[in-house]
Structure formats: C-alpha cells, structure tokens
PDB file of C-alpha atoms in Angstrom:
ATOM      1  CA  MET A   1     111.759 109.339  70.633  1.00 73.00           C
ATOM      2  CA  ASN A   2     113.852 106.889  73.003  1.00 94.00           C
ATOM      3  CA  THR A   3     111.504 104.150  73.874  1.00 98.00           C
ATOM      4  CA  ALA A   4     111.318 101.545  76.331  1.00 98.00           C
ATOM      5  CA  LEU A   5     108.099  99.183  77.400  1.00 98.00           C
ATOM      6  CA  LEU A   6     107.759  97.694  80.724  1.00 98.00           C
ATOM      7  CA  VAL A   7     105.770  94.588  81.113  1.00 99.00           C
ATOM      8  CA  ILE A   8     104.687  94.906  84.602  1.00 98.00           C
ATOM      9  CA  ASP A   9     103.636  91.816  86.839  1.00 98.00           C
ATOM     10  CA  MET A  10     102.830  89.127  84.288  1.00 98.00           C
ATOM     11  CA  GLN A  11     103.351  86.371  86.701  1.00 98.00           C
ATOM     12  CA  ASN A  12     101.763  83.335  86.940  1.00 97.00           C
ATOM     13  CA  ASP A  13     100.552  83.297  90.027  1.00 97.00           C
ATOM     14  CA  TYR A  14      97.623  86.105  88.866  1.00 97.00           C
ATOM     15  CA  LEU A  15      97.071  84.388  85.499  1.00 97.00           C
ATOM     16  CA  CYS A  16      97.553  80.998  85.322  1.00 94.00           C
ATOM     17  CA  GLU A  17      94.368  78.792  85.375  1.00 92.00           C
ATOM     18  CA  LYS A  18      94.973  77.845  88.885  1.00 89.00           C
ATOM     19  CA  ARG A  19      95.722  81.108  90.249  1.00 91.00           C
ATOM     20  CA  LYS A  20      93.075  82.469  93.387  1.00 90.00           C
ATOM     21  CA  LYS A  21      89.840  83.799  92.165  1.00 91.00           C
ATOM     22  CA  ILE A  22      90.029  87.441  93.288  1.00 91.00           C
ATOM     23  CA  PHE A  23      92.782  87.638  89.937  1.00 95.00           C
ATOM     24  CA  SER A  24      89.903  87.107  87.735  1.00 95.00           C
ATOM     25  CA  TYR A  25      92.199  88.413  84.502  1.00 96.00           C
ATOM     26  CA  ASP A  26      90.956  87.431  81.303  1.00 96.00           C
ATOM     27  CA  SER A  27      94.022  85.960  80.849  1.00 97.00           C
ATOM     28  CA  GLN A  28      94.640  84.824  77.298  1.00 97.00           C
ATOM     29  CA  GLN A  29      93.084  88.209  75.791  1.00 98.00           C
ATOM     30  CA  LEU A  30      95.395  89.927  78.449  1.00 98.00           C
ATOM     31  CA  THR A  31      98.029  87.566  77.398  1.00 98.00           C
ATOM     32  CA  ALA A  32      97.308  88.556  73.376  1.00 98.00           C
ATOM     33  CA  SER A  33      97.229  91.867  73.449  1.00 98.00           C
ATOM     34  CA  VAL A  34     100.701  92.156  75.563  1.00 98.00           C
ATOM     35  CA  ASN A  35     102.285  89.645  73.118  1.00 98.00           C
ATOM     36  CA  GLU A  36     100.803  91.473  70.901  1.00 98.00           C
ATOM     37  CA  LEU A  37     102.837  94.543  71.970  1.00 98.00           C
ATOM     38  CA  ILE A  38     105.951  93.035  72.979  1.00 98.00           C
ATOM     39  CA  HIS A  39     106.655  92.161  69.548  1.00 98.00           C
ATOM     40  CA  GLN A  40     105.579  95.073  67.868  1.00 98.00           C
ATOM     41  CA  TYR A  41     108.227  97.256  70.127  1.00 98.00           C
ATOM     42  CA  GLU A  42     110.642  94.888  69.259  1.00 98.00           C
ATOM     43  CA  ASN A  43     110.424  95.194  65.663  1.00 98.00           C
ATOM     44  CA  ALA A  44     110.689  98.813  66.395  1.00 97.00           C
ATOM     45  CA  GLY A  45     113.729  98.807  67.842  1.00 97.00           C
ATOM     46  CA  CYS A  46     112.493  99.375  71.356  1.00 98.00           C
ATOM     47  CA  ASP A  47     113.931  97.672  75.152  1.00 98.00           C
ATOM     48  CA  VAL A  48     111.232  95.068  76.382  1.00 98.00           C
ATOM     49  CA  ILE A  49     111.996  95.047  79.841  1.00 98.00           C
ATOM     50  CA  TYR A  50     109.933  93.128  82.250  1.00 98.00           C
ATOM     51  CA  ILE A  51     108.518  93.690  86.134  1.00 98.00           C
ATOM     52  CA  ARG A  52     108.339  90.728  88.692  1.00 98.00           C
ATOM     53  CA  HIS A  53     106.235  91.635  91.897  1.00 97.00           C
ATOM     54  CA  ILE A  54     108.247  89.510  95.018  1.00 97.00           C
ATOM     55  CA  ILE A  55     106.952  89.040  97.889  1.00 94.00           C
ATOM     56  CA  GLN A  56     109.729  87.589 100.438  1.00 92.00           C
ATOM     57  CA  ASN A  57     109.501  83.978 100.855  1.00 91.00           C
ATOM     58  CA  LEU A  58     108.734  83.879 104.841  1.00 89.00           C
ATOM     59  CA  PRO A  59     105.636  82.592 106.806  1.00 89.00           C
ATOM     60  CA  THR A  60     103.590  85.018 107.595  1.00 88.00           C
ATOM     61  CA  ASN A  61     103.709  86.105 104.059  1.00 87.00           C
ATOM     62  CA  ARG A  62     102.589  82.082 102.607  1.00 88.00           C
ATOM     63  CA  LEU A  63      99.550  82.665 104.584  1.00 86.00           C
ATOM     64  CA  LEU A  64      98.710  86.542 104.624  1.00 85.00           C
ATOM     65  CA  PHE A  65      99.302  87.007 100.566  1.00 89.00           C
ATOM     66  CA  GLY A  66     100.358  83.227  99.310  1.00 88.00           C
ATOM     67  CA  TYR A  67     100.980  84.363  95.506  1.00 92.00           C
ATOM     68  CA  SER A  68     103.994  85.956  94.011  1.00 95.00           C
ATOM     69  CA  ILE A  69     106.552  84.264  96.564  1.00 95.00           C
ATOM     70  CA  ALA A  70     110.143  84.451  96.065  1.00 96.00           C
ATOM     71  CA  GLY A  71     111.178  81.014  94.555  1.00 96.00           C
ATOM     72  CA  THR A  72     107.794  80.357  93.678  1.00 95.00           C
ATOM     73  CA  GLU A  73     106.507  78.629  90.014  1.00 96.00           C
ATOM     74  CA  GLY A  74     103.840  81.414  90.591  1.00 95.00           C
ATOM     75  CA  ALA A  75     106.414  84.196  91.112  1.00 97.00           C
ATOM     76  CA  GLU A  76     108.202  83.704  87.458  1.00 98.00           C
ATOM     77  CA  LEU A  77     107.192  85.644  84.535  1.00 98.00           C
ATOM     78  CA  TYR A  78     103.377  83.355  83.422  1.00 98.00           C
ATOM     79  CA  SER A  79     104.086  80.573  81.260  1.00 94.00           C
ATOM     80  CA  GLY A  80     101.893  82.074  78.146  1.00 97.00           C
ATOM     81  CA  LEU A  81     104.137  85.579  77.755  1.00 98.00           C
ATOM     82  CA  ASP A  82     106.598  85.881  74.598  1.00 98.00           C
ATOM     83  CA  ILE A  83     110.200  86.699  76.561  1.00 98.00           C
ATOM     84  CA  VAL A  84     112.060  88.633  73.831  1.00 98.00           C
ATOM     85  CA  SER A  85     114.743  90.301  76.164  1.00 98.00           C
ATOM     86  CA  ASP A  86     116.964  89.272  79.780  1.00 98.00           C
ATOM     87  CA  TYR A  87     115.944  92.654  81.035  1.00 98.00           C
ATOM     88  CA  CYS A  88     113.972  90.945  83.940  1.00 98.00           C
ATOM     89  CA  PHE A  89     113.954  93.345  87.208  1.00 98.00           C
ATOM     90  CA  ASP A  90     112.385  92.501  90.870  1.00 98.00           C
ATOM     91  CA  LYS A  91     110.439  94.573  92.628  1.00 98.00           C
ATOM     92  CA  LEU A  92     109.792  94.702  96.422  1.00 96.00           C
ATOM     93  CA  VAL A  93     107.057  96.792  96.337  1.00 97.00           C
ATOM     94  CA  GLY A  94     104.178  98.547  93.604  1.00 97.00           C
ATOM     95  CA  ASP A  95     106.153 100.991  91.636  1.00 98.00           C
ATOM     96  CA  ALA A  96     108.990  98.813  89.780  1.00 98.00           C
ATOM     97  CA  LEU A  97     111.209 102.078  89.795  1.00 98.00           C
ATOM     98  CA  SER A  98     111.810 101.212  93.492  1.00 97.00           C
ATOM     99  CA  ASN A  99     114.829  98.665  91.877  1.00 98.00           C
ATOM    100  CA  LYS A 100     118.405 100.935  91.767  1.00 98.00           C
ATOM    101  CA  LYS A 101     119.390  98.520  88.489  1.00 98.00           C
ATOM    102  CA  LEU A 102     116.179  98.836  86.687  1.00 98.00           C
ATOM    103  CA  ARG A 103     116.899 102.764  86.794  1.00 98.00           C
ATOM    104  CA  ALA A 104     120.905 102.442  86.229  1.00 98.00           C
ATOM    105  CA  LEU A 105     118.755 100.661  82.798  1.00 98.00           C
ATOM    106  CA  ILE A 106     116.603 103.826  82.361  1.00 98.00           C
ATOM    107  CA  ALA A 107     119.570 106.243  82.857  1.00 97.00           C
ATOM    108  CA  GLU A 108     122.347 104.120  80.982  1.00 97.00           C
ATOM    109  CA  LYS A 109     120.165 103.373  77.849  1.00 97.00           C
ATOM    110  CA  GLY A 110     118.597 107.195  78.184  1.00 97.00           C
ATOM    111  CA  TYR A 111     115.150 106.198  78.415  1.00 97.00           C
ATOM    112  CA  ASP A 112     112.773 109.240  77.541  1.00 93.00           C
ATOM    113  CA  THR A 113     109.616 107.436  77.680  1.00 97.00           C
ATOM    114  CA  LEU A 114     108.569 104.624  79.033  1.00 98.00           C
ATOM    115  CA  HIS A 115     104.828 102.333  78.331  1.00 98.00           C
ATOM    116  CA  LEU A 116     103.770 100.665  80.585  1.00 98.00           C
ATOM    117  CA  CYS A 117     101.891  97.796  79.970  1.00 98.00           C
ATOM    118  CA  GLY A 118     100.722  94.212  82.901  1.00 98.00           C
ATOM    119  CA  LEU A 119      98.947  93.645  85.861  1.00 98.00           C
ATOM    120  CA  ASP A 120      97.200  95.742  87.308  1.00 97.00           C
ATOM    121  CA  GLU A 121      95.885  98.682  86.014  1.00 97.00           C
ATOM    122  CA  CYS A 122      94.988 100.157  89.646  1.00 96.00           C
ATOM    123  CA  GLY A 123      98.149  99.138  91.507  1.00 97.00           C
ATOM    124  CA  CYS A 124     101.755  98.235  89.693  1.00 98.00           C
ATOM    125  CA  VAL A 125     101.142  99.943  86.223  1.00 98.00           C
ATOM    126  CA  THR A 126      99.584 102.955  88.274  1.00 98.00           C
ATOM    127  CA  SER A 127     102.389 102.595  90.764  1.00 98.00           C
ATOM    128  CA  THR A 128     104.869 103.102  88.686  1.00 98.00           C
ATOM    129  CA  ALA A 129     103.626 105.376  86.230  1.00 98.00           C
ATOM    130  CA  LEU A 130     103.371 108.012  89.509  1.00 98.00           C
ATOM    131  CA  GLY A 131     106.855 106.358  90.233  1.00 98.00           C
ATOM    132  CA  ALA A 132     107.883 107.658  86.794  1.00 98.00           C
ATOM    133  CA  ALA A 133     106.793 111.049  87.111  1.00 97.00           C
ATOM    134  CA  LYS A 134     107.926 111.905  90.684  1.00 97.00           C
ATOM    135  CA  ARG A 135     111.129 111.085  88.853  1.00 97.00           C
ATOM    136  CA  GLY A 136     111.251 113.186  86.303  1.00 96.00           C
ATOM    137  CA  ILE A 137     110.491 110.411  83.512  1.00 96.00           C
ATOM    138  CA  LYS A 138     107.807 109.926  81.407  1.00 97.00           C
ATOM    139  CA  ALA A 139     105.444 107.924  81.726  1.00 98.00           C
ATOM    140  CA  GLU A 140     102.403 106.180  79.468  1.00 98.00           C
ATOM    141  CA  ILE A 141      99.851 103.514  80.284  1.00 98.00           C
ATOM    142  CA  VAL A 142      99.508 101.592  76.966  1.00 98.00           C
ATOM    143  CA  ARG A 143      95.808 100.220  77.948  1.00 97.00           C
ATOM    144  CA  SER A 144      94.837  97.642  74.971  1.00 97.00           C
ATOM    145  CA  GLY A 145      97.983  95.991  77.695  1.00 98.00           C
ATOM    146  CA  THR A 146      95.931  96.542  81.267  1.00 98.00           C
ATOM    147  CA  ALA A 147      93.556  95.072  83.075  1.00 97.00           C
ATOM    148  CA  THR A 148      92.075  95.198  86.525  1.00 97.00           C
ATOM    149  CA  VAL A 149      90.601  93.401  88.942  1.00 97.00           C
ATOM    150  CA  PHE A 150      89.678  97.051  90.862  1.00 96.00           C
ATOM    151  CA  PRO A 151      85.465  98.434  91.110  1.00 95.00           C
ATOM    152  CA  GLU A 152      84.918 101.063  89.186  1.00 95.00           C
ATOM    153  CA  LYS A 153      85.370 103.335  91.543  1.00 96.00           C
ATOM    154  CA  LYS A 154      88.989 102.436  92.476  1.00 95.00           C
ATOM    155  CA  VAL A 155      89.442 102.594  88.553  1.00 96.00           C
ATOM    156  CA  ALA A 156      87.743 106.226  88.571  1.00 97.00           C
ATOM    157  CA  LYS A 157      90.530 107.401  91.714  1.00 96.00           C
ATOM    158  CA  ALA A 158      93.655 105.753  89.724  1.00 97.00           C
ATOM    159  CA  HIS A 159      92.805 107.756  86.686  1.00 97.00           C
ATOM    160  CA  GLU A 160      92.023 110.981  88.959  1.00 97.00           C
ATOM    161  CA  ARG A 161      95.923 110.167  90.112  1.00 97.00           C
ATOM    162  CA  LEU A 162      97.017 109.866  87.135  1.00 98.00           C
ATOM    163  CA  LYS A 163      95.701 112.630  85.485  1.00 97.00           C
ATOM    164  CA  LYS A 164      96.893 115.391  87.995  1.00 97.00           C
ATOM    165  CA  ALA A 165     100.120 113.676  87.421  1.00 97.00           C
ATOM    166  CA  ASN A 166      99.892 114.620  83.309  1.00 97.00           C
ATOM    167  CA  ILE A 167     100.319 110.633  82.795  1.00 98.00           C
ATOM    168  CA  ALA A 168      98.575 109.548  79.461  1.00 97.00           C
ATOM    169  CA  PHE A 169      97.015 106.399  78.341  1.00 97.00           C
ATOM    170  CA  ILE A 170      98.050 105.341  75.008  1.00 97.00           C
TER     171      ILE A 170
END
C-alpha cells in the first residue's frame, strides 16, 4: 500500500495563543497527536504532505475573515508542528485536492490511499476526503489527529456524508 499523510490546515491562526476565540482547539494536545502521526508515517516510509488554507490578501478578506491571510505569519504552518518534508501545498477552498500541483504529486507518486489529519474535521478535512472520493482516490481520516469546533449536529451531518462516500475513520 502506497500511503501519504496529509496534514491539513495546522496553521498559526488556528492554533497559536493569540488566535480568534472561535478556534477553541486544544492546540497542545492536537499538535502532540499530529506530530506523533507525522513521525509514525515518516518512520514507516510514507510521505508527509502539508496543506495550508490561504485566503487572498484583500481588504475585504482581512475584514471578513482576518485569518489565514496570504503573506501573514498567521497563514504559516503552526510553529509547534514538526516539519519533515518539503511537500507543502496551498489551497483557496476547503478541498485540498483542488490544488492541481497536489493532484499531480499524488499521480506521480502513485499513492493509493491518503490518510488525513488536522483541521477542521468537519470543515477542510471532510471536504478533502469527499474530494478524494469524487476523484477515485481512497481517503481515510485519522481520528486521533483531527479536531473540530463545530457543534455536535454539524459533526453528525459530516459523519453521515463521509459514511455515504465510504470514507472511514481510522
């Protein structure tokens, strides 16, 4: 099995001490879990690929969102995250596979399975998993390496969509 680990949106604006209150993740616990996965996959000979959610640096976006703005420190990978590869791709929407260069790498390397971790389980992780299924790529979500700030009702809906697409949690 040729598997890659996608580490999604583990960025300063979502995890640093000065982040917006809506991003109420347990940064320390999540980062420790994701770092453990990164080293586990690296030691098993799997590629680790980092994904950053980037919002264009426009005045309206700075006002509306105020996070993940292109060119800011907040959009960079979280300072506590272990970086073990040069594979880092940006995305402008939830589905990381919207990035053509990432899809080209997946094809070039012949990955038959993508394991997903990071943020947010009910946002970009789910979007990327569903995007993989749509493109005929097997994706599984590593439960220990994800977190969400969404309410239980939204979590249940996301899980139902994933189940219908035959995407498993491992």
